PDB file of C-alpha atoms in Angstrom:
ATOM      1  CA  THR A   1     -21.774   4.682 -23.531  1.00 51.00           C
ATOM      2  CA  VAL A   2     -21.559   4.563 -19.752  1.00 58.00           C
ATOM      3  CA  PRO A   3     -19.860   7.507 -17.983  1.00 58.00           C
ATOM      4  CA  GLY A   4     -18.149   5.026 -15.677  1.00 58.00           C
ATOM      5  CA  ALA A   5     -16.374   3.507 -18.680  1.00 57.00           C
ATOM      6  CA  SER A   6     -14.604   6.786 -19.402  1.00 58.00           C
ATOM      7  CA  PHE A   7     -13.452   6.992 -15.795  1.00 57.00           C
ATOM      8  CA  THR A   8     -12.000   3.483 -16.043  1.00 57.00           C
ATOM      9  CA  ILE A   9     -10.135   4.380 -19.236  1.00 55.00           C
ATOM     10  CA  VAL A  10      -8.569   7.321 -17.413  1.00 56.00           C
ATOM     11  CA  LYS A  11      -7.257   4.974 -14.715  1.00 58.00           C
ATOM     12  CA  VAL A  12      -5.889   2.587 -17.335  1.00 56.00           C
ATOM     13  CA  TYR A  13      -4.287   5.393 -19.318  1.00 55.00           C
ATOM     14  CA  PRO A  14      -2.860   7.923 -16.833  1.00 53.00           C
ATOM     15  CA  ARG A  15      -0.378  10.556 -17.983  1.00 52.00           C
ATOM     16  CA  TYR A  16       0.400   8.374 -21.003  1.00 54.00           C
ATOM     17  CA  ARG A  17      -2.861   9.448 -22.651  1.00 54.00           C
ATOM     18  CA  PHE A  18      -2.871  12.971 -21.228  1.00 52.00           C
ATOM     19  CA  PRO A  19       0.190  15.277 -21.278  1.00 54.00           C
ATOM     20  CA  SER A  20       1.593  17.091 -18.254  1.00 55.00           C
ATOM     21  CA  ARG A  21      -1.103  19.721 -18.761  1.00 57.00           C
ATOM     22  CA  TYR A  22      -3.569  17.245 -17.273  1.00 54.00           C
ATOM     23  CA  PRO A  23      -2.060  15.831 -14.071  1.00 54.00           C
ATOM     24  CA  ASP A  24      -3.777  13.237 -11.875  1.00 57.00           C
ATOM     25  CA  ARG A  25      -5.806  16.008 -10.248  1.00 55.00           C
ATOM     26  CA  SER A  26      -7.423  16.933 -13.566  1.00 49.00           C
ATOM     27  CA  LEU A  27      -8.171  13.271 -14.267  1.00 50.00           C
ATOM     28  CA  ALA A  28     -10.048  13.145 -10.970  1.00 50.00           C
ATOM     29  CA  SER A  29     -12.512  15.644 -12.454  1.00 48.00           C
ATOM     30  CA  PHE A  30     -13.535  13.070 -15.057  1.00 44.00           C
TER      31      PHE A  30
END
């Protein structure tokens, strides 16, 4: 799998996939 794919998934599924524990800032780490 390509790392970039995971990053795209994060953009498609923001807080919906990750609870409040992982805000947008945490997603940026991915």
